[in-house]
């Protein structure tokens, strides 16, 4: 996969040299380049912003440097086979679609991703309209909070996508049993010593009974998800649960109705 990131703070993306993603680049599994938006300006002062039409606080990113940068990274992208779709342009924005594990999996199938990091009050909207001729444009938000610019969101999205690429995570099984891969939060984990500061590891985990351990872990996932993210249970497929799992949900205040979990009144 080819990834291009355009930013006025290219140094902000330095962590992409490290750890798993840095290793994937070294191993040739990921071709990643970071570009300074200012290198696509033509004026003496390398201007990237201007005042907003209609007034208001802050500055807006000028369209022309963005058009030059995006045209350059699209042209330098990988050879595209006939019938291959456009590259995907991801624009971090609090006004974007909510990023998720499902979207990370979609993006991991693409041959080129371009990330456009806005700063100030954002990028002139016409850039996104124009870019739709060359890219599939996806404004994207990590969550309902506001950052100072897109760079930190790009670090998160590149890591989430990069670790799904073939060969990047050493043991692909570690991608299967993790939070959100099955729509539930992960179960709690423990390591040695079995007794630590008068706190014991749950006995079932020391029992050697792998069926019991799997069931305990699944029920812990249900408990945690009900406690911390009950919204995830609204779409959980409860159609084919074993009786013990239905009972576990019953104890958490949920009934199974038409294959869906339903919160019991006054539970
Ligand atoms: O995802 B964000 O919170 C975000 C904030 C800003 C941005 C892009 C993304 N550009 C300016 C602020």
PDB file of C-alpha atoms and ligand atoms in Angstrom:
ATOM      1  CA  UNK A   1       0.000   0.000   0.000  1.00  0.00           C
ATOM      2  CA  UNK A   2       1.047   3.569  -0.738  1.00  0.00           C
ATOM      3  CA  UNK A   3       0.215   6.306   1.803  1.00  0.00           C
ATOM      4  CA  UNK A   4       0.840  10.041   1.285  1.00  0.00           C
ATOM      5  CA  UNK A   5       0.320  12.557   4.082  1.00  0.00           C
ATOM      6  CA  UNK A   6       0.197  16.305   3.373  1.00  0.00           C
ATOM      7  CA  UNK A   7       0.680  18.683   6.320  1.00  0.00           C
ATOM      8  CA  UNK A   8       2.187  22.048   7.238  1.00  0.00           C
ATOM      9  CA  UNK A   9       3.818  20.177  10.188  1.00  0.00           C
ATOM     10  CA  UNK A  10       5.495  17.170   8.567  1.00  0.00           C
ATOM     11  CA  UNK A  11       7.607  16.659  11.756  1.00  0.00           C
ATOM     12  CA  UNK A  12       4.357  15.866  13.569  1.00  0.00           C
ATOM     13  CA  UNK A  13       4.243  12.598  11.605  1.00  0.00           C
ATOM     14  CA  UNK A  14       7.711  11.484  12.809  1.00  0.00           C
ATOM     15  CA  UNK A  15       6.209   8.675  14.989  1.00  0.00           C
ATOM     16  CA  UNK A  16       5.345   6.862  11.750  1.00  0.00           C
ATOM     17  CA  UNK A  17       9.065   5.982  11.597  1.00  0.00           C
ATOM     18  CA  UNK A  18       8.740   3.995  14.842  1.00  0.00           C
ATOM     19  CA  UNK A  19       7.468   0.672  16.087  1.00  0.00           C
ATOM     20  CA  UNK A  20       5.154  -1.485  14.001  1.00  0.00           C
ATOM     21  CA  UNK A  21       4.519   1.029  11.212  1.00  0.00           C
ATOM     22  CA  UNK A  22       8.199   2.014  10.956  1.00  0.00           C
ATOM     23  CA  UNK A  23       9.076  -1.681  10.701  1.00  0.00           C
ATOM     24  CA  UNK A  24       6.423  -2.227   7.995  1.00  0.00           C
ATOM     25  CA  UNK A  25       8.013   0.590   5.974  1.00  0.00           C
ATOM     26  CA  UNK A  26      11.507  -0.871   6.402  1.00  0.00           C
ATOM     27  CA  UNK A  27      10.192  -4.264   5.341  1.00  0.00           C
ATOM     28  CA  UNK A  28       8.646  -2.779   2.182  1.00  0.00           C
ATOM     29  CA  UNK A  29       5.079  -3.659   3.250  1.00  0.00           C
ATOM     30  CA  UNK A  30       4.082   0.001   3.369  1.00  0.00           C
ATOM     31  CA  UNK A  31       5.317   2.852   1.145  1.00  0.00           C
ATOM     32  CA  UNK A  32       4.676   6.027   3.148  1.00  0.00           C
ATOM     33  CA  UNK A  33       5.670   9.599   2.291  1.00  0.00           C
ATOM     34  CA  UNK A  34       5.006  12.830   4.206  1.00  0.00           C
ATOM     35  CA  UNK A  35       4.834  16.088   2.237  1.00  0.00           C
ATOM     36  CA  UNK A  36       5.110  19.708   3.401  1.00  0.00           C
ATOM     37  CA  UNK A  37       2.140  21.672   2.050  1.00  0.00           C
ATOM     38  CA  UNK A  38       4.311  24.810   1.939  1.00  0.00           C
ATOM     39  CA  UNK A  39       6.539  23.234  -0.709  1.00  0.00           C
ATOM     40  CA  UNK A  40       3.530  23.556  -3.064  1.00  0.00           C
ATOM     41  CA  UNK A  41       3.196  27.333  -2.572  1.00  0.00           C
ATOM     42  CA  UNK A  42       4.674  29.811  -5.070  1.00  0.00           C
ATOM     43  CA  UNK A  43       4.748  33.096  -3.135  1.00  0.00           C
ATOM     44  CA  UNK A  44       7.716  34.534  -1.193  1.00  0.00           C
ATOM     45  CA  UNK A  45       6.081  33.943   2.170  1.00  0.00           C
ATOM     46  CA  UNK A  46       4.880  30.406   1.380  1.00  0.00           C
ATOM     47  CA  UNK A  47       1.350  31.405   2.418  1.00  0.00           C
ATOM     48  CA  UNK A  48      -1.110  28.609   3.150  1.00  0.00           C
ATOM     49  CA  UNK A  49      -3.941  30.531   4.879  1.00  0.00           C
ATOM     50  CA  UNK A  50      -6.155  33.583   4.496  1.00  0.00           C
ATOM     51  CA  UNK A  51      -9.148  35.246   6.176  1.00  0.00           C
ATOM     52  CA  UNK A  52     -12.584  33.606   5.921  1.00  0.00           C
ATOM     53  CA  UNK A  53     -15.204  34.985   3.518  1.00  0.00           C
ATOM     54  CA  UNK A  54     -18.278  35.929   5.564  1.00  0.00           C
ATOM     55  CA  UNK A  55     -16.122  36.906   8.538  1.00  0.00           C
ATOM     56  CA  UNK A  56     -15.546  35.112  11.790  1.00  0.00           C
ATOM     57  CA  UNK A  57     -12.641  33.964  13.894  1.00  0.00           C
ATOM     58  CA  UNK A  58      -9.493  32.288  12.622  1.00  0.00           C
ATOM     59  CA  UNK A  59      -8.030  31.576   9.219  1.00  0.00           C
ATOM     60  CA  UNK A  60      -8.885  29.200   6.376  1.00  0.00           C
ATOM     61  CA  UNK A  61      -6.433  27.163   4.279  1.00  0.00           C
ATOM     62  CA  UNK A  62      -6.123  28.533   0.725  1.00  0.00           C
ATOM     63  CA  UNK A  63      -7.195  26.213  -2.078  1.00  0.00           C
ATOM     64  CA  UNK A  64      -4.322  26.433  -4.591  1.00  0.00           C
ATOM     65  CA  UNK A  65      -1.489  24.928  -2.498  1.00  0.00           C
ATOM     66  CA  UNK A  66      -3.819  22.016  -1.670  1.00  0.00           C
ATOM     67  CA  UNK A  67      -4.723  21.457  -5.332  1.00  0.00           C
ATOM     68  CA  UNK A  68      -1.028  21.457  -6.300  1.00  0.00           C
ATOM     69  CA  UNK A  69      -0.119  19.055  -3.492  1.00  0.00           C
ATOM     70  CA  UNK A  70      -2.998  16.642  -4.126  1.00  0.00           C
ATOM     71  CA  UNK A  71      -2.425  16.595  -7.901  1.00  0.00           C
ATOM     72  CA  UNK A  72       1.263  15.820  -7.285  1.00  0.00           C
ATOM     73  CA  UNK A  73       0.636  12.946  -4.861  1.00  0.00           C
ATOM     74  CA  UNK A  74      -2.093  11.479  -7.099  1.00  0.00           C
ATOM     75  CA  UNK A  75       0.256  11.598 -10.115  1.00  0.00           C
ATOM     76  CA  UNK A  76       3.081   9.977  -8.113  1.00  0.00           C
ATOM     77  CA  UNK A  77       0.800   7.209  -6.819  1.00  0.00           C
ATOM     78  CA  UNK A  78       1.074   3.548  -7.743  1.00  0.00           C
ATOM     79  CA  UNK A  79       0.324   2.315 -11.282  1.00  0.00           C
ATOM     80  CA  UNK A  80      -3.412   1.712 -11.439  1.00  0.00           C
ATOM     81  CA  UNK A  81      -4.747  -1.246 -13.351  1.00  0.00           C
ATOM     82  CA  UNK A  82      -7.659  -0.633 -15.760  1.00  0.00           C
ATOM     83  CA  UNK A  83     -10.923  -0.528 -13.803  1.00  0.00           C
ATOM     84  CA  UNK A  84      -9.169   0.167 -10.484  1.00  0.00           C
ATOM     85  CA  UNK A  85     -10.949   2.823  -8.436  1.00  0.00           C
ATOM     86  CA  UNK A  86      -9.605   6.256  -7.582  1.00  0.00           C
ATOM     87  CA  UNK A  87      -7.215   6.710  -4.637  1.00  0.00           C
ATOM     88  CA  UNK A  88      -8.958   7.575  -1.364  1.00  0.00           C
ATOM     89  CA  UNK A  89      -8.483  11.076   0.075  1.00  0.00           C
ATOM     90  CA  UNK A  90      -9.075  11.112   3.822  1.00  0.00           C
ATOM     91  CA  UNK A  91      -9.636  14.540   5.331  1.00  0.00           C
ATOM     92  CA  UNK A  92      -9.597  14.559   9.153  1.00  0.00           C
ATOM     93  CA  UNK A  93     -12.357  16.846  10.385  1.00  0.00           C
ATOM     94  CA  UNK A  94     -14.633  17.048  13.436  1.00  0.00           C
ATOM     95  CA  UNK A  95     -17.385  17.288  10.780  1.00  0.00           C
ATOM     96  CA  UNK A  96     -16.416  13.963   9.181  1.00  0.00           C
ATOM     97  CA  UNK A  97     -17.830  10.461   9.222  1.00  0.00           C
ATOM     98  CA  UNK A  98     -16.861   8.582  12.393  1.00  0.00           C
ATOM     99  CA  UNK A  99     -13.743   6.420  11.889  1.00  0.00           C
ATOM    100  CA  UNK A 100     -14.109   2.777  13.007  1.00  0.00           C
ATOM    101  CA  UNK A 101     -12.488  -0.647  12.824  1.00  0.00           C
ATOM    102  CA  UNK A 102     -14.819  -1.486   9.914  1.00  0.00           C
ATOM    103  CA  UNK A 103     -13.549   1.583   7.999  1.00  0.00           C
ATOM    104  CA  UNK A 104      -9.945   0.648   8.848  1.00  0.00           C
ATOM    105  CA  UNK A 105     -10.600  -2.748   7.184  1.00  0.00           C
ATOM    106  CA  UNK A 106     -12.119  -1.037   4.099  1.00  0.00           C
ATOM    107  CA  UNK A 107      -9.138   1.309   3.775  1.00  0.00           C
ATOM    108  CA  UNK A 108      -6.659  -1.562   4.182  1.00  0.00           C
ATOM    109  CA  UNK A 109      -7.951  -2.933   0.831  1.00  0.00           C
ATOM    110  CA  UNK A 110      -7.033   0.256  -1.105  1.00  0.00           C
ATOM    111  CA  UNK A 111      -3.838   0.668  -3.113  1.00  0.00           C
ATOM    112  CA  UNK A 112      -3.326   4.370  -2.255  1.00  0.00           C
ATOM    113  CA  UNK A 113      -4.489   6.503   0.661  1.00  0.00           C
ATOM    114  CA  UNK A 114      -3.850  10.251   0.809  1.00  0.00           C
ATOM    115  CA  UNK A 115      -4.350  12.110   4.099  1.00  0.00           C
ATOM    116  CA  UNK A 116      -4.883  15.897   3.978  1.00  0.00           C
ATOM    117  CA  UNK A 117      -4.142  17.463   7.375  1.00  0.00           C
ATOM    118  CA  UNK A 118      -6.020  20.711   7.888  1.00  0.00           C
ATOM    119  CA  UNK A 119      -5.099  23.341  10.448  1.00  0.00           C
ATOM    120  CA  UNK A 120      -6.750  26.615  11.547  1.00  0.00           C
ATOM    121  CA  UNK A 121     -10.506  26.603  10.809  1.00  0.00           C
ATOM    122  CA  UNK A 122     -10.087  24.063   7.999  1.00  0.00           C
ATOM    123  CA  UNK A 123      -9.548  23.833   4.242  1.00  0.00           C
ATOM    124  CA  UNK A 124     -11.496  25.881   1.639  1.00  0.00           C
ATOM    125  CA  UNK A 125     -14.491  23.633   0.857  1.00  0.00           C
ATOM    126  CA  UNK A 126     -13.925  23.889  -2.919  1.00  0.00           C
ATOM    127  CA  UNK A 127     -10.771  21.773  -2.557  1.00  0.00           C
ATOM    128  CA  UNK A 128     -12.883  18.813  -1.443  1.00  0.00           C
ATOM    129  CA  UNK A 129     -15.322  19.349  -4.355  1.00  0.00           C
ATOM    130  CA  UNK A 130     -12.477  19.584  -6.893  1.00  0.00           C
ATOM    131  CA  UNK A 131     -10.628  16.629  -5.382  1.00  0.00           C
ATOM    132  CA  UNK A 132     -13.660  14.374  -5.957  1.00  0.00           C
ATOM    133  CA  UNK A 133     -12.656  14.320  -9.667  1.00  0.00           C
ATOM    134  CA  UNK A 134      -9.413  12.519  -8.777  1.00  0.00           C
ATOM    135  CA  UNK A 135     -10.166  10.821  -5.444  1.00  0.00           C
ATOM    136  CA  UNK A 136     -12.856   9.155  -3.399  1.00  0.00           C
ATOM    137  CA  UNK A 137     -13.074  11.873  -0.740  1.00  0.00           C
ATOM    138  CA  UNK A 138     -13.839  10.818   2.836  1.00  0.00           C
ATOM    139  CA  UNK A 139     -13.958  13.497   5.569  1.00  0.00           C
ATOM    140  CA  UNK A 140     -13.263  11.487   8.741  1.00  0.00           C
ATOM    141  CA  UNK A 141     -13.545  12.111  12.502  1.00  0.00           C
ATOM    142  CA  UNK A 142     -11.951  10.042  15.275  1.00  0.00           C
ATOM    143  CA  UNK A 143     -14.662  11.020  17.735  1.00  0.00           C
ATOM    144  CA  UNK A 144     -16.680  13.876  19.140  1.00  0.00           C
ATOM    145  CA  UNK A 145     -13.878  16.114  20.319  1.00  0.00           C
ATOM    146  CA  UNK A 146     -11.730  18.778  18.674  1.00  0.00           C
ATOM    147  CA  UNK A 147      -8.010  18.632  17.905  1.00  0.00           C
ATOM    148  CA  UNK A 148      -5.893  21.540  16.664  1.00  0.00           C
ATOM    149  CA  UNK A 149      -5.390  19.902  13.287  1.00  0.00           C
ATOM    150  CA  UNK A 150      -5.557  16.639  11.405  1.00  0.00           C
ATOM    151  CA  UNK A 151      -2.069  15.307  12.182  1.00  0.00           C
ATOM    152  CA  UNK A 152      -2.846  13.407  15.391  1.00  0.00           C
ATOM    153  CA  UNK A 153      -5.949  11.880  13.795  1.00  0.00           C
ATOM    154  CA  UNK A 154      -3.783  10.728  10.866  1.00  0.00           C
ATOM    155  CA  UNK A 155      -1.318   9.049  13.233  1.00  0.00           C
ATOM    156  CA  UNK A 156      -4.218   7.073  14.704  1.00  0.00           C
ATOM    157  CA  UNK A 157      -5.790   6.153  11.340  1.00  0.00           C
ATOM    158  CA  UNK A 158      -2.478   5.136   9.703  1.00  0.00           C
ATOM    159  CA  UNK A 159      -1.703   2.890  12.676  1.00  0.00           C
ATOM    160  CA  UNK A 160      -5.198   1.341  12.639  1.00  0.00           C
ATOM    161  CA  UNK A 161      -4.987   0.647   8.872  1.00  0.00           C
ATOM    162  CA  UNK A 162      -1.279  -0.232   8.743  1.00  0.00           C
ATOM    163  CA  UNK A 163      -1.544  -3.043  11.284  1.00  0.00           C
ATOM    164  CA  UNK A 164      -4.195  -4.727   9.106  1.00  0.00           C
ATOM    165  CA  UNK A 165      -1.896  -4.978   6.068  1.00  0.00           C
ATOM    166  CA  UNK A 166      -0.655  -8.495   5.304  1.00  0.00           C
ATOM    167  CA  UNK A 167       2.556  -9.257   7.196  1.00  0.00           C
ATOM    168  CA  UNK A 168       2.577  -6.152   9.428  1.00  0.00           C
ATOM    169  CA  UNK A 169       1.339  -7.858  12.612  1.00  0.00           C
ATOM    170  CA  UNK A 170       3.514 -10.941  13.191  1.00  0.00           C
ATOM    171  CA  UNK A 171       0.768 -13.185  14.566  1.00  0.00           C
ATOM    172  CA  UNK A 172      -2.444 -12.561  12.548  1.00  0.00           C
ATOM    173  CA  UNK A 173      -4.425 -14.303  15.342  1.00  0.00           C
ATOM    174  CA  UNK A 174      -3.807 -11.258  17.512  1.00  0.00           C
ATOM    175  CA  UNK A 175      -5.993  -9.305  15.036  1.00  0.00           C
ATOM    176  CA  UNK A 176      -8.935 -11.654  15.591  1.00  0.00           C
ATOM    177  CA  UNK A 177      -9.442 -11.631  19.362  1.00  0.00           C
ATOM    178  CA  UNK A 178      -9.440  -7.933  20.101  1.00  0.00           C
ATOM    179  CA  UNK A 179     -11.881  -5.221  21.025  1.00  0.00           C
ATOM    180  CA  UNK A 180     -14.333  -4.345  18.229  1.00  0.00           C
ATOM    181  CA  UNK A 181     -13.410  -7.254  15.935  1.00  0.00           C
ATOM    182  CA  UNK A 182     -16.634  -8.978  17.084  1.00  0.00           C
ATOM    183  CA  UNK A 183     -18.526  -5.874  18.207  1.00  0.00           C
ATOM    184  CA  UNK A 184     -17.709  -6.436  21.892  1.00  0.00           C
ATOM    185  CA  UNK A 185     -15.061  -5.043  24.223  1.00  0.00           C
ATOM    186  CA  UNK A 186     -12.120  -7.301  25.052  1.00  0.00           C
ATOM    187  CA  UNK A 187     -12.008  -9.488  28.180  1.00  0.00           C
ATOM    188  CA  UNK A 188      -9.556  -8.617  31.018  1.00  0.00           C
ATOM    189  CA  UNK A 189      -6.075 -10.141  30.874  1.00  0.00           C
ATOM    190  CA  UNK A 190      -3.635 -11.206  33.608  1.00  0.00           C
ATOM    191  CA  UNK A 191      -0.021 -12.376  33.833  1.00  0.00           C
ATOM    192  CA  UNK A 192       2.356 -13.623  36.545  1.00  0.00           C
ATOM    193  CA  UNK A 193       2.469 -13.532  39.508  1.00  0.00           C
ATOM    194  CA  UNK A 194      -0.859 -15.285  40.201  1.00  0.00           C
ATOM    195  CA  UNK A 195      -1.072 -13.419  43.530  1.00  0.00           C
ATOM    196  CA  UNK A 196      -0.020  -9.777  43.514  1.00  0.00           C
ATOM    197  CA  UNK A 197      -0.544  -7.348  46.438  1.00  0.00           C
ATOM    198  CA  UNK A 198      -3.272  -9.643  47.808  1.00  0.00           C
ATOM    199  CA  UNK A 199      -5.088  -9.686  44.463  1.00  0.00           C
ATOM    200  CA  UNK A 200      -5.628 -13.081  42.851  1.00  0.00           C
ATOM    201  CA  UNK A 201      -5.900 -13.962  39.196  1.00  0.00           C
ATOM    202  CA  UNK A 202      -9.427 -15.416  38.628  1.00  0.00           C
ATOM    203  CA  UNK A 203      -9.120 -19.137  39.462  1.00  0.00           C
ATOM    204  CA  UNK A 204     -10.762 -20.296  36.220  1.00  0.00           C
ATOM    205  CA  UNK A 205      -7.745 -18.987  34.258  1.00  0.00           C
ATOM    206  CA  UNK A 206      -5.462 -21.351  36.226  1.00  0.00           C
ATOM    207  CA  UNK A 207      -7.820 -24.341  35.854  1.00  0.00           C
ATOM    208  CA  UNK A 208      -6.539 -25.609  32.511  1.00  0.00           C
ATOM    209  CA  UNK A 209     -10.183 -26.087  31.425  1.00  0.00           C
ATOM    210  CA  UNK A 210     -10.129 -24.361  28.040  1.00  0.00           C
ATOM    211  CA  UNK A 211     -13.888 -24.594  27.517  1.00  0.00           C
ATOM    212  CA  UNK A 212     -14.573 -22.949  30.865  1.00  0.00           C
ATOM    213  CA  UNK A 213     -11.919 -20.304  30.197  1.00  0.00           C
ATOM    214  CA  UNK A 214     -13.422 -19.414  26.806  1.00  0.00           C
ATOM    215  CA  UNK A 215     -16.898 -19.131  28.359  1.00  0.00           C
ATOM    216  CA  UNK A 216     -15.631 -16.999  31.283  1.00  0.00           C
ATOM    217  CA  UNK A 217     -13.846 -14.653  28.872  1.00  0.00           C
ATOM    218  CA  UNK A 218     -16.947 -14.326  26.695  1.00  0.00           C
ATOM    219  CA  UNK A 219     -19.092 -13.506  29.726  1.00  0.00           C
ATOM    220  CA  UNK A 220     -16.524 -10.925  30.877  1.00  0.00           C
ATOM    221  CA  UNK A 221     -16.804  -9.346  27.414  1.00  0.00           C
ATOM    222  CA  UNK A 222     -20.577  -9.136  27.845  1.00  0.00           C
ATOM    223  CA  UNK A 223     -20.240  -7.650  31.348  1.00  0.00           C
ATOM    224  CA  UNK A 224     -17.748  -5.013  30.296  1.00  0.00           C
ATOM    225  CA  UNK A 225     -19.641  -4.074  27.168  1.00  0.00           C
ATOM    226  CA  UNK A 226     -22.922  -3.725  29.114  1.00  0.00           C
ATOM    227  CA  UNK A 227     -21.141  -1.572  31.724  1.00  0.00           C
ATOM    228  CA  UNK A 228     -18.999   0.641  29.470  1.00  0.00           C
ATOM    229  CA  UNK A 229     -20.490   0.559  25.972  1.00  0.00           C
ATOM    230  CA  UNK A 230     -24.150  -0.505  26.134  1.00  0.00           C
ATOM    231  CA  UNK A 231     -24.616   1.130  22.698  1.00  0.00           C
ATOM    232  CA  UNK A 232     -22.596  -1.746  21.167  1.00  0.00           C
ATOM    233  CA  UNK A 233     -25.150  -4.282  22.430  1.00  0.00           C
ATOM    234  CA  UNK A 234     -27.965  -2.694  20.381  1.00  0.00           C
ATOM    235  CA  UNK A 235     -26.526  -4.207  17.183  1.00  0.00           C
ATOM    236  CA  UNK A 236     -25.064  -7.388  18.714  1.00  0.00           C
ATOM    237  CA  UNK A 237     -26.285 -10.602  17.007  1.00  0.00           C
ATOM    238  CA  UNK A 238     -27.715 -12.607  19.928  1.00  0.00           C
ATOM    239  CA  UNK A 239     -29.574 -15.016  17.666  1.00  0.00           C
ATOM    240  CA  UNK A 240     -27.537 -18.170  18.235  1.00  0.00           C
ATOM    241  CA  UNK A 241     -26.212 -17.819  21.782  1.00  0.00           C
ATOM    242  CA  UNK A 242     -25.754 -20.894  24.003  1.00  0.00           C
ATOM    243  CA  UNK A 243     -28.113 -21.057  27.009  1.00  0.00           C
ATOM    244  CA  UNK A 244     -25.280 -20.122  29.422  1.00  0.00           C
ATOM    245  CA  UNK A 245     -24.675 -16.931  27.413  1.00  0.00           C
ATOM    246  CA  UNK A 246     -28.371 -16.004  27.449  1.00  0.00           C
ATOM    247  CA  UNK A 247     -28.313 -16.547  31.208  1.00  0.00           C
ATOM    248  CA  UNK A 248     -25.231 -14.323  31.496  1.00  0.00           C
ATOM    249  CA  UNK A 249     -27.043 -11.560  29.600  1.00  0.00           C
ATOM    250  CA  UNK A 250     -30.145 -12.192  31.738  1.00  0.00           C
ATOM    251  CA  UNK A 251     -28.056 -11.487  34.862  1.00  0.00           C
ATOM    252  CA  UNK A 252     -26.877  -8.263  33.200  1.00  0.00           C
ATOM    253  CA  UNK A 253     -30.494  -7.194  32.665  1.00  0.00           C
ATOM    254  CA  UNK A 254     -30.872  -8.147  29.006  1.00  0.00           C
ATOM    255  CA  UNK A 255     -33.374 -10.474  27.306  1.00  0.00           C
ATOM    256  CA  UNK A 256     -32.975 -11.904  23.807  1.00  0.00           C
ATOM    257  CA  UNK A 257     -35.913 -10.860  21.586  1.00  0.00           C
ATOM    258  CA  UNK A 258     -35.905 -11.750  17.863  1.00  0.00           C
ATOM    259  CA  UNK A 259     -32.134 -12.289  17.916  1.00  0.00           C
ATOM    260  CA  UNK A 260     -31.457  -8.870  19.511  1.00  0.00           C
ATOM    261  CA  UNK A 261     -30.637  -7.933  23.076  1.00  0.00           C
ATOM    262  CA  UNK A 262     -33.344  -5.938  24.797  1.00  0.00           C
ATOM    263  CA  UNK A 263     -32.746  -4.068  28.057  1.00  0.00           C
ATOM    264  CA  UNK A 264     -35.300  -5.309  30.590  1.00  0.00           C
ATOM    265  CA  UNK A 265     -37.442  -2.443  32.058  1.00  0.00           C
ATOM    266  CA  UNK A 266     -36.126  -1.370  35.514  1.00  0.00           C
ATOM    267  CA  UNK A 267     -33.153  -3.722  35.170  1.00  0.00           C
TER     268      UNK A 267
HETATM  269  O1  LIG B   1     -10.144  15.638  13.796  1.00  0.00           O
HETATM  270  B1  LIG B   1     -10.013  16.926  14.338  1.00  0.00           B
HETATM  271  O2  LIG B   1     -10.459  17.183  15.613  1.00  0.00           O
HETATM  272  C1  LIG B   1      -9.513  18.058  13.455  1.00  0.00           C
HETATM  273  C2  LIG B   1      -9.453  19.339  13.917  1.00  0.00           C
HETATM  274  C3  LIG B   1      -9.040  20.330  13.030  1.00  0.00           C
HETATM  275  C4  LIG B   1      -8.680  20.020  11.747  1.00  0.00           C
HETATM  276  C5  LIG B   1      -8.756  18.729  11.286  1.00  0.00           C
HETATM  277  C6  LIG B   1      -9.168  17.744  12.164  1.00  0.00           C
HETATM  278  N1  LIG B   1      -8.301  21.154  11.099  1.00  0.00           N
HETATM  279  C7  LIG B   1      -8.414  22.180  11.934  1.00  0.00           C
HETATM  280  C8  LIG B   1      -8.875  21.712  13.148  1.00  0.00           C
END
